[in-house]
Coordinates of C-alpha atoms and ligand atoms in Angstrom, one line a residue:
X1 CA 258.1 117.4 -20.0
X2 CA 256.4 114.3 -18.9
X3 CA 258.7 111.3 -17.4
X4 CA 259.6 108.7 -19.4
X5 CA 258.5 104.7 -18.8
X6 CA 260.2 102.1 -20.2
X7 CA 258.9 98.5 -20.9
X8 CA 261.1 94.9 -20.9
X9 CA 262.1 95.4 -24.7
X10 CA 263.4 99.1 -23.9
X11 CA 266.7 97.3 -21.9
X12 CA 268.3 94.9 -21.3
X13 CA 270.4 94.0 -18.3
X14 CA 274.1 94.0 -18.7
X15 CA 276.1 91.3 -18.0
X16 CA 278.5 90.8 -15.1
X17 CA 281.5 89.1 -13.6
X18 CA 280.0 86.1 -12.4
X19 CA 280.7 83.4 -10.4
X20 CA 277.4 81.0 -11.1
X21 CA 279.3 78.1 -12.4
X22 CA 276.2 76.1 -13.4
X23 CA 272.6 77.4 -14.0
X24 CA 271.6 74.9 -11.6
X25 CA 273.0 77.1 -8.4
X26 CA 271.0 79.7 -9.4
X27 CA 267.7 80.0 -7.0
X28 CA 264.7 81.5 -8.1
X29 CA 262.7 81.3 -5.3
X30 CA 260.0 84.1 -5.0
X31 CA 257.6 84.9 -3.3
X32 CA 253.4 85.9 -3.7
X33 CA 252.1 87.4 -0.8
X34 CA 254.4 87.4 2.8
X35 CA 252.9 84.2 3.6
X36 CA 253.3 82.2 0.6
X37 CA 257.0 81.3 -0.8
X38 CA 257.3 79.4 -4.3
X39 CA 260.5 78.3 -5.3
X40 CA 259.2 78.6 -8.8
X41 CA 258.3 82.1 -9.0
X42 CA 255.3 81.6 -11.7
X43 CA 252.1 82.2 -11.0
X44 CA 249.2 81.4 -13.4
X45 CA 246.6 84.2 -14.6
X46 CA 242.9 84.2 -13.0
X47 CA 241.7 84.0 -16.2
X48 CA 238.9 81.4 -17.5
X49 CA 241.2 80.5 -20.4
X50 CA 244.1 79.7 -18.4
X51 CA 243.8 78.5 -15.0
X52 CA 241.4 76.2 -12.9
X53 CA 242.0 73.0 -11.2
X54 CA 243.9 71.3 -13.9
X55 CA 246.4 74.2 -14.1
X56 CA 246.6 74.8 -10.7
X57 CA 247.3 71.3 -9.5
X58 CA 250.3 71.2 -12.3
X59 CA 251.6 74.9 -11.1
X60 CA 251.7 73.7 -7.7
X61 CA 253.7 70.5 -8.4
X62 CA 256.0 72.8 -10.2
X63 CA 256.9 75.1 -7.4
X64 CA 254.4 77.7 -8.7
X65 CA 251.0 78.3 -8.3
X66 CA 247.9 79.1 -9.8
X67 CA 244.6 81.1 -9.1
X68 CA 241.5 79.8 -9.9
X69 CA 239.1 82.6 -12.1
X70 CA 236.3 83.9 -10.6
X71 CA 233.9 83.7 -13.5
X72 CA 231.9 80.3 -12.0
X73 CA 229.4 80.3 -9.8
X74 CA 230.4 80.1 -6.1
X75 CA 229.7 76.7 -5.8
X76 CA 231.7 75.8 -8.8
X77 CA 234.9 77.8 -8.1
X78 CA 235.0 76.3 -4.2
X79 CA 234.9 73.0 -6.3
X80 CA 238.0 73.7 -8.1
X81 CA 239.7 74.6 -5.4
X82 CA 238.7 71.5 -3.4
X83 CA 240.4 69.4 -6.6
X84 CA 243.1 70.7 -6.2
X85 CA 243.4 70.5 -2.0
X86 CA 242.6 66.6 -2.9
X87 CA 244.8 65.8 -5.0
X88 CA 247.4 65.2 -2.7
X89 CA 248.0 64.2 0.6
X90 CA 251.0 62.9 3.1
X91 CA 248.0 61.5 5.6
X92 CA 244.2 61.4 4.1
X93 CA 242.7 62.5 7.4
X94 CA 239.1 61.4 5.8
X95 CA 239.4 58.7 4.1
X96 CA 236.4 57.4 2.0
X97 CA 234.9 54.1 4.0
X98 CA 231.9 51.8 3.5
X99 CA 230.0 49.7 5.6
X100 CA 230.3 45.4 5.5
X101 CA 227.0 45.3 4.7
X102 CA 226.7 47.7 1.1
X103 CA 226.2 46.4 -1.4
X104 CA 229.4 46.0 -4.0
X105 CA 227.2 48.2 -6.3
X106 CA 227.4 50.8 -3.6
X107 CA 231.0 50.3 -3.3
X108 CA 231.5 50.9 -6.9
X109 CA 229.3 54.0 -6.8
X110 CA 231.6 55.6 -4.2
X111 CA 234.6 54.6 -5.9
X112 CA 233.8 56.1 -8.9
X113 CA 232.3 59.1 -8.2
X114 CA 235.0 59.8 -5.3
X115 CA 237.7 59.0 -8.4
X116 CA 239.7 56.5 -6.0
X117 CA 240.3 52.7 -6.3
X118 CA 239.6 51.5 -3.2
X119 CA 237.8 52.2 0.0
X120 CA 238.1 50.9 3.5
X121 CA 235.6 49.1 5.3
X122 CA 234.4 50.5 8.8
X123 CA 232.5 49.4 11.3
X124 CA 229.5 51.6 13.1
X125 CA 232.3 52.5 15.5
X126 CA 234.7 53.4 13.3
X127 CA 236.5 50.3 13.7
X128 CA 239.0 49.2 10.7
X129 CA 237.4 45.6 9.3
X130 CA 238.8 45.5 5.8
X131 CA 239.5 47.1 2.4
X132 CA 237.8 46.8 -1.0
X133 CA 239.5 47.8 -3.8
X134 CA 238.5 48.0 -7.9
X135 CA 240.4 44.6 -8.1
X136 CA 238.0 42.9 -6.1
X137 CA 235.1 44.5 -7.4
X138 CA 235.5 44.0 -10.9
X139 CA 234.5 40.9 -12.3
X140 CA 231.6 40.6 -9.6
X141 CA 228.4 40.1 -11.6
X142 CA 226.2 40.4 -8.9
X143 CA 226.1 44.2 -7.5
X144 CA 223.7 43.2 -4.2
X145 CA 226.7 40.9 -3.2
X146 CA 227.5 42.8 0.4
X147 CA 231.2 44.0 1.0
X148 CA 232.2 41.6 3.6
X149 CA 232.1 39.1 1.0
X150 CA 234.4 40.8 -1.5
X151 CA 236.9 42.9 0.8
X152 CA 240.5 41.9 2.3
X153 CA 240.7 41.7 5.9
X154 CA 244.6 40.6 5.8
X155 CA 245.6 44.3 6.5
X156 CA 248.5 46.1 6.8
X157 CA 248.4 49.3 9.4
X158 CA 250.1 51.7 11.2
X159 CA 249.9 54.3 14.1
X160 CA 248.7 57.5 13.2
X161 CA 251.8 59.9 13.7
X162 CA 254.6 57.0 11.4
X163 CA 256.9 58.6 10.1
X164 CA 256.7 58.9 6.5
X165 CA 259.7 56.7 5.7
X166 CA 258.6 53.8 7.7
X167 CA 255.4 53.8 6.2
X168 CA 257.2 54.1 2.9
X169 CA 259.1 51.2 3.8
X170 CA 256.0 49.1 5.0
X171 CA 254.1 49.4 1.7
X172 CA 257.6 48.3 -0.2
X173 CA 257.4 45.3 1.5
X174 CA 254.0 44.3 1.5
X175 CA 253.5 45.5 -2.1
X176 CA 250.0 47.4 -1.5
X177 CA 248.9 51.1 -2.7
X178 CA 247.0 51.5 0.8
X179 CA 248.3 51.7 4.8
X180 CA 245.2 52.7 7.1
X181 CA 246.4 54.4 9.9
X182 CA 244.7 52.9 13.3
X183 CA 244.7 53.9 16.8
X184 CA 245.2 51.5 19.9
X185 CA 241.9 50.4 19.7
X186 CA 241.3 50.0 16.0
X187 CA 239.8 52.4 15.2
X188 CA 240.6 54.1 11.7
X189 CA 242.4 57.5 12.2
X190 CA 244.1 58.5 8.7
X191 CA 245.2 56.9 5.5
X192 CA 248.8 57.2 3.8
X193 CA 248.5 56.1 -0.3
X194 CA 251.7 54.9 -2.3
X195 CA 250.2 57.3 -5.0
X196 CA 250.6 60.3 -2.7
X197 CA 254.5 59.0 -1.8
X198 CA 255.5 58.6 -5.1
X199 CA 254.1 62.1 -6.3
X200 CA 256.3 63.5 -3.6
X201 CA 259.4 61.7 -4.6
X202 CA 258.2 63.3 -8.2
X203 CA 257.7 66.5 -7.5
X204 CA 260.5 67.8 -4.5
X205 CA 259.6 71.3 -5.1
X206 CA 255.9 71.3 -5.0
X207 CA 254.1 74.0 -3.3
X208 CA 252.4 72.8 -0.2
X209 CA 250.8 73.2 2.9
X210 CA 251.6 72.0 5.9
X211 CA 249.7 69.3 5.4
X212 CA 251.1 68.0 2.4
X213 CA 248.0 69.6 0.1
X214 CA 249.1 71.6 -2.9
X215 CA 249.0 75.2 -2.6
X216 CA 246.3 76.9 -4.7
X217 CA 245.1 80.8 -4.9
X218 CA 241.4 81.9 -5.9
X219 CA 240.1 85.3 -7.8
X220 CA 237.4 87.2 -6.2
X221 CA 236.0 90.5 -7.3
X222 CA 234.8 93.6 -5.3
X223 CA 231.4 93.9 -5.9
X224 CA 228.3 91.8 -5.7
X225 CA 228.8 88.5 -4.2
X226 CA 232.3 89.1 -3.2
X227 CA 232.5 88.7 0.7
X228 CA 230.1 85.8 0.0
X229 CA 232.8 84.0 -2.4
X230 CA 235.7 85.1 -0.3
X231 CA 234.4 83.2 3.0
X232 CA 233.3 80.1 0.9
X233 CA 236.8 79.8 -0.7
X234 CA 238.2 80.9 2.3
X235 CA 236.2 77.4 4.0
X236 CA 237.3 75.2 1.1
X237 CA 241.1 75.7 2.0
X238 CA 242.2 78.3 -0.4
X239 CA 245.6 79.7 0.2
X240 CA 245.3 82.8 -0.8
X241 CA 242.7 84.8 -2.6
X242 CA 243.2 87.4 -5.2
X243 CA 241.3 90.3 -5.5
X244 CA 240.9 90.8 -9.5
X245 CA 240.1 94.0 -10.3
X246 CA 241.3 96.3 -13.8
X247 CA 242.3 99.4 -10.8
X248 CA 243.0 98.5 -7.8
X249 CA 243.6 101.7 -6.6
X250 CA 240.0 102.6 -6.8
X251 CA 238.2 103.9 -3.5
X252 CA 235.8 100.9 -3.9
X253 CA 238.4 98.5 -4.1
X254 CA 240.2 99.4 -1.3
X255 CA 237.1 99.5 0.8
X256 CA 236.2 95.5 -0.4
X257 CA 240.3 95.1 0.2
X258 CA 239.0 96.3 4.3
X259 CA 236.3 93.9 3.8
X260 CA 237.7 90.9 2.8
X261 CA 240.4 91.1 5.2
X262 CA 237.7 91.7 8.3
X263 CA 235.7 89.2 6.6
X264 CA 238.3 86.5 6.9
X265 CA 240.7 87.8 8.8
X266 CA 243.2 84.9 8.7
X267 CA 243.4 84.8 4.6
X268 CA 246.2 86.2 2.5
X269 CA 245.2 88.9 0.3
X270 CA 247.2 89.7 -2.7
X271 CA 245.5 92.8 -4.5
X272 CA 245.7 94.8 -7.5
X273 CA 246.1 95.8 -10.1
X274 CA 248.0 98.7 -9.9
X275 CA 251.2 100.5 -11.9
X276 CA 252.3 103.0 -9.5
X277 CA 254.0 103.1 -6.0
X278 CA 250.9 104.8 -4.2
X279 CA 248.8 102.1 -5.8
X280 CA 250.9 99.6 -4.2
X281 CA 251.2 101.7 -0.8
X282 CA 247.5 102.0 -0.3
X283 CA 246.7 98.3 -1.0
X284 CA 249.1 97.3 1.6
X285 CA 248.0 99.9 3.8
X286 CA 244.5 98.7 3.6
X287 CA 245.6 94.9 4.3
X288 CA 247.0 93.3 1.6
X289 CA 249.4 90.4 1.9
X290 CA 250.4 91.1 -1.8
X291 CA 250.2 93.2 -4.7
X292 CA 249.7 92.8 -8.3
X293 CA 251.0 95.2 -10.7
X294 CA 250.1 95.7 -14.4
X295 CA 247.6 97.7 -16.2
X296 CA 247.4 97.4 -19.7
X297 CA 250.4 95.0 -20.4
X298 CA 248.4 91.5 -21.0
X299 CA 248.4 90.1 -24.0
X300 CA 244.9 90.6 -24.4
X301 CA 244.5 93.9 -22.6
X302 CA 243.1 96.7 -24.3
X303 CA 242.9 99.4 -21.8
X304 CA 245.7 101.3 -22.7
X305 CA 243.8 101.6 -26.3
X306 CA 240.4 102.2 -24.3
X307 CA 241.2 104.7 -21.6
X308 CA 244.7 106.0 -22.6
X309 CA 245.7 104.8 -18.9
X310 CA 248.6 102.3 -18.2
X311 CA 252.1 102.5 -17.4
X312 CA 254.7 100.7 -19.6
X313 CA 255.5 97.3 -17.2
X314 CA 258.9 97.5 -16.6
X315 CA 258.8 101.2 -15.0
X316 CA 255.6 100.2 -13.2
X317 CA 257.3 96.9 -12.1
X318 CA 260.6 99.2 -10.7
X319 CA 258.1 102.2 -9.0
X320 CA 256.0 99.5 -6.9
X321 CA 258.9 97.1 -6.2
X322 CA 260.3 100.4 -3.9
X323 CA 257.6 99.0 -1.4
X324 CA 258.8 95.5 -0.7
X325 CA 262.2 96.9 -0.2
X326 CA 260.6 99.3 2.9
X327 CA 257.6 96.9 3.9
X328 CA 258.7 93.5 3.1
X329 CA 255.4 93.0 0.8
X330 CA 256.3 91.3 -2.5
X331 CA 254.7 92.5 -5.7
X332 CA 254.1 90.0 -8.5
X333 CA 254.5 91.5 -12.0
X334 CA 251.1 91.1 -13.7
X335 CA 251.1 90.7 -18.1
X336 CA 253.4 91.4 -20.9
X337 CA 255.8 88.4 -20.3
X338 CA 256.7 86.9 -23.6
X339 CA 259.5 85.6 -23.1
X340 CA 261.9 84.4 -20.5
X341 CA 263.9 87.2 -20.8
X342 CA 261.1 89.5 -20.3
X343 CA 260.7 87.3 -16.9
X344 CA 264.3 87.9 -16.0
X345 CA 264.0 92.0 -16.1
X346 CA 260.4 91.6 -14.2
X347 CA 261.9 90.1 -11.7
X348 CA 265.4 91.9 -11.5
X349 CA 263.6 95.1 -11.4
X350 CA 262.1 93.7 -8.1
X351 CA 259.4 91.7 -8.9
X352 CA 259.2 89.1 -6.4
X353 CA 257.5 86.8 -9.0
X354 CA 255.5 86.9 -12.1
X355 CA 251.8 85.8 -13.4
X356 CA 251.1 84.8 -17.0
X357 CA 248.7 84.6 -19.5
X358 CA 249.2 84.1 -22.9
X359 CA 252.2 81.8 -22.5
X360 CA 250.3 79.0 -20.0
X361 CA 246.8 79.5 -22.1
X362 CA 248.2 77.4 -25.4
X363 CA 248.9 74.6 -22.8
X364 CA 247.1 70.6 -22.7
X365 CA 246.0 71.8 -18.6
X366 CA 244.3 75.3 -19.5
X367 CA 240.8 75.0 -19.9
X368 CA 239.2 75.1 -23.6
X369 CA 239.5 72.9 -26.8
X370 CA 242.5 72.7 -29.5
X371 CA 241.3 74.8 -32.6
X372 CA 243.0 73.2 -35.5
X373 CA 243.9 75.8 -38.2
X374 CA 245.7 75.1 -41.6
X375 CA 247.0 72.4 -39.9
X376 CA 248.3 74.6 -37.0
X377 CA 247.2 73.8 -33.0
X378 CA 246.1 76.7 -31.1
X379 CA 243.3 77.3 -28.0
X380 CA 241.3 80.0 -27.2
X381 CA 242.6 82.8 -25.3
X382 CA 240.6 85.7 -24.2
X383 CA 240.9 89.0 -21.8
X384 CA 238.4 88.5 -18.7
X385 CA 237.3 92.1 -20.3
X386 CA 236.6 91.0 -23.5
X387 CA 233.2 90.9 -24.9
X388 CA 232.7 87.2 -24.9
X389 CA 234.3 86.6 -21.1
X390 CA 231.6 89.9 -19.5
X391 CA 228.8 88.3 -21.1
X392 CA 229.8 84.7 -20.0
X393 CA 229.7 86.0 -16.5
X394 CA 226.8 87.4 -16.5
X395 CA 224.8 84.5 -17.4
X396 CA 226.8 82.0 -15.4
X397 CA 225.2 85.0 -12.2
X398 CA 221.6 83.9 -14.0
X399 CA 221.4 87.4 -15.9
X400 CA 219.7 87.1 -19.1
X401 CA 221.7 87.5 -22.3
X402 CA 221.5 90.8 -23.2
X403 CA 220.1 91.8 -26.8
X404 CA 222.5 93.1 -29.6
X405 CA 221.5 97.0 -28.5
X406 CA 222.9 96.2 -24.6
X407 CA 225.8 93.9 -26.5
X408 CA 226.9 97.4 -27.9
X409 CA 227.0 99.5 -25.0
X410 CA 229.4 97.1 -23.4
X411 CA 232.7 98.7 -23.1
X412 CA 235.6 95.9 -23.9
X413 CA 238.7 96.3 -22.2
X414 CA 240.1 93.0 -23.5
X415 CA 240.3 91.3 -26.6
X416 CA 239.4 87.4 -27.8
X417 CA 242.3 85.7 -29.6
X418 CA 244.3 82.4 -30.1
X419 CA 247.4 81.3 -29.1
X420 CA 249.9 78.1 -30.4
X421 CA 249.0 75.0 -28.4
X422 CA 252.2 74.9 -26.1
X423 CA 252.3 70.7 -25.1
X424 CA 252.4 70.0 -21.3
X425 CA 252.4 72.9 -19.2
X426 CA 255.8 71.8 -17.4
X427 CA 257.5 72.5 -20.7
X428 CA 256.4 76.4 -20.7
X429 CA 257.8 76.6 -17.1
X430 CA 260.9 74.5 -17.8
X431 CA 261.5 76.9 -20.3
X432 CA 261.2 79.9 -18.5
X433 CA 262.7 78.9 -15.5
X434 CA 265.7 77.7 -17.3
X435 CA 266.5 81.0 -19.1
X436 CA 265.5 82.6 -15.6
X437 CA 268.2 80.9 -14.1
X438 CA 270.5 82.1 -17.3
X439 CA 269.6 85.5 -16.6
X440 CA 270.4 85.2 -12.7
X441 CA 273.9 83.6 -13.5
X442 CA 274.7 85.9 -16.6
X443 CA 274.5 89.1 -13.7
X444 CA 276.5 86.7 -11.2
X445 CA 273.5 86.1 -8.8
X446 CA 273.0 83.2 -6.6
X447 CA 269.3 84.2 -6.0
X448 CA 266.8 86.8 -6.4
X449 CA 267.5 89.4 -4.0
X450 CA 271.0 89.7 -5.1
X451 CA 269.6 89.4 -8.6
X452 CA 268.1 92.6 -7.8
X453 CA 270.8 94.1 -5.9
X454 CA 273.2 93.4 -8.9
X455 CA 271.4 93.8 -11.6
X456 CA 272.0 96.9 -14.4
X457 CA 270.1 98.0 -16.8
X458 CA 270.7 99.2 -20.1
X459 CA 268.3 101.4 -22.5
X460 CA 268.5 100.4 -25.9
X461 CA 267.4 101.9 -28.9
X462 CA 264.9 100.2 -31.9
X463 CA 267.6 99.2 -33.5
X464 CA 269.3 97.4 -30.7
X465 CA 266.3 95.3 -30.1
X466 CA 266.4 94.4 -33.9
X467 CA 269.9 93.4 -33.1
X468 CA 268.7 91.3 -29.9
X469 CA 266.7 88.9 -32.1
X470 CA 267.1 86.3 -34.0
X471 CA 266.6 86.8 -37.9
X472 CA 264.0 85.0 -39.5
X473 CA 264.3 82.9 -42.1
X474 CA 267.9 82.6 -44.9
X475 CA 270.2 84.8 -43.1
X476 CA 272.0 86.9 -45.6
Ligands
XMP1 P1 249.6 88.0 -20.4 O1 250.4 89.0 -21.1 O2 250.5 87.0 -19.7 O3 248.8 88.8 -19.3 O4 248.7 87.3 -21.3 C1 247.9 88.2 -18.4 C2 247.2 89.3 -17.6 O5 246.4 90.2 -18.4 C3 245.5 90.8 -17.6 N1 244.2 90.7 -18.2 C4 243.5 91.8 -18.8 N2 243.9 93.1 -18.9 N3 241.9 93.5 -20.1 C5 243.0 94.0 -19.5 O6 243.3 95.2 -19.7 C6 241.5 92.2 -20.1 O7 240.5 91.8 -20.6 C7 242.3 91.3 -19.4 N4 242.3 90.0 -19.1 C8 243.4 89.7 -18.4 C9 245.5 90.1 -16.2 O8 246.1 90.9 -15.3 C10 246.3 88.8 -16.5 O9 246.9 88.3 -15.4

């Protein structure tokens, strides 16, 4: 007859003689595309109710990452990727500067609208004269008072190229947020911030470049305005771009796959989705850095109901994952995780990490308001194939709202829906990660590859699911 496919509450892995003492030794480090390692192997959905910059910068901090939707306007997704890029730094190679002669109201105007609480003071040359800060602006009543007359010129500096300890020693001393980085002959070359030292101390497993920005990823599709988008995010400093599309193993997908990559030959490319192993095979064989596998498991998917097309996650996850082993490209299992459990069999079944939805959308950082709802918190989350998310995107690309006839020949493949409000988005990964590691230690595995060399699956019946779970309410 026809194989069978199995999804994460068919098994469950079997547990094995183990010598994980602690969760702690457990590594989960994974893995997006070839050139991008996470030691949190969580990435978040490209989905408008779930990630953009606020998301993205707390992923990153995390270990994880996240990938900015692609249902803004170019200009507007290249901006949430540049908050992100921003928001931390070892050396600011720009840093914001004023003249001795603006005015304080000036001043003011680029501190606020720069979001930073101090600028330094250059001269035409470039020359380091001072710095103002929102200390010594504040209580000034008279905005057409010039700089010079506000700013500090007792500085402290240091060489461009100091190591980070020193100049973490250096503001210690002198007690100040701000060490401008000058050359020989004074002129300003960098700036290192106590903000940016302390969220390092904060966050030791952050995703970074090598320049100390977080790591971020950014959706693009493969039609319309694609190569456009994919150059522009490209330019803003994206890591990695995504190419979100429902069947990645489409002609036309591969064919904008070619294109992106010739396009901007030096990006990562992580592309999808598919559910089999030839989907996987031709992605990477047209380019991709990456591959994204799930159709039909999301939360909000409806495809499966729509086209009768899918394949249950857990086989799909196993078929695809038979690539990294021969090519070395990781897959990331795309939908259906509910649970950390459902997280562990992803990834012993060879995921090399895992996106989410549902779980990160109910959080304080995913974008959308708190619905309130006989007393309950929840937020909005919807499929990007949903009714409401097509018909967002085509007015945000200046198309006209369609009338109720057009509403009805769209085609849904996704659904709108609500989800609990989850807190701080650090407590959904803590979470995860922790029962992650559990799963890792209960098959004796020190880290993912031997996770997935060990592992064993079980197939269990209805009734040992029943079993797996917790009963609700008195237990008789
Ligand atoms: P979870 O289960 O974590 O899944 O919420 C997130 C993933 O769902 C996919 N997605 C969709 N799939 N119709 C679909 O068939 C949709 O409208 C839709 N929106 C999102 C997507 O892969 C996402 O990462």
């Amino acid at each position: 007859m026809f194989p069978e496919a199995l999804s994460f509450k068919d098994v469950l892995l079997v547990p094995q003689r183990s010598g994980i003492r602690t969760r702690r030794d457990a590594d989960v480090s994974g893995r997006f595309s070839t050139g991008i390692a996470l030691k949190t192997p969580l990435v978040s959905a490209n989905m408008d109710t779930v990630t953009e910059s606020a998301t993205a910068i707390a992923m990153a901090r995390l270990g994880g990452l996240g990938i900015v939707h692609r249902f803004l306007t170019i200009g507007e997704e290249v901006g949430e990727v540049l908050k992100v890029k921003r928001a931390e730094n070892i050396v600011i190679d720009s840093p914001y500067v004023v003249r001795r002669s603006d005015t304080v109201a000036e001043a003011r105007r680029v501190m606020r609208e720069c979001e930073v609480g101090g600028l330094l003071v250059v001269d035409g040359a470039g020359r380091l004269e001072g710095v103002v800060t929102d200390r010594d602006v504040r209580f000034v009543e008279d905005g057409t008072l010039p700089v010079r007359r506000v700013m500090s010129t007792q500085l402290v500096t240091a060489r461009p190229g100091v190591p980070l300890e020193a100049a973490r020693r250096l503001l210690g001393r002198h007690k100040i947020e701000k060490l401008p980085l000058v050359d020989k002959g004074g002129k300003l070359k960098g700036l290192i911030t106590a903000k940016d030292i302390l969220k390092r101390q904060r966050f030791p497993d952050a995703s970074k470049d090598r320049r100390g920005h977080l790591l971020v990823g950014a959706a693009v599709g493969v039609i319309g305005d694609y190569l456009e988008r994919a150059r522009a995010l490209q330019d803003a400093g994206a890591d990695v771009l995504v190419m979100d599309v429902a069947h990645g193993h489409a002609e036309h997908a591969i064919a904008a796959l070619r294109r992106i990559k010739k396009a901007c030959p030096s990006a990562e490319v992580v592309a999808g989705n598919v559910a089999t192993y030839a989907g996987a095979r031709d992605l990477v064989r047209a380019g991709a850095d990456g591959v994204k596998v799930g159709v039909g498991p999301g939360a909000t998917c409806s495809t499966r109901v729509v086209s009768g097309h899918g394949v249950p996650q857990l086989s799909a996850v196993l078929d695809c994952a038979r690539l990294t082993r021969t090519t070395g490209v990781p897959i990331c299992a795309d939908g259906g995780i509910r649970d950390s459990g459902d997280l562990a069999k992803a990834l012993a079944a060879g995921a090399s990490c895992a996106m989410i939805g549902s779980l990160f959308a109910g959080t304080d950082e995913s974008p959308g308001w708190t619905i309130v709802r006989e007393g309950m918190r929840y937020k909005v989350y919807r499929g990007m194939a949903s009714l409401g998310a097509t018909l967002g995107r085509r007015q945000k690309e200046g198309a006209r709202l369609p009338d109720n006839d057009e509403v009805s020949e769209v085609v849904p493949e996704g659904v709108e829906s609500m989800v609990p409000y989850r807190g701080r988005i650090a407590e959904v990964v803590h979470q995860l990660v922790g029962g992650l590691r559990s799963g890792l230690s209960y098959s004796g595995a020190r880290d993912l590859k031997s996770f997935q060399r060990k592992a064993k699956f079980v197939r269990i019946t209805a009734a040992g699911w029943a079993e797996s779970i917790p009963r609700k309410g008195v237990i008789s």
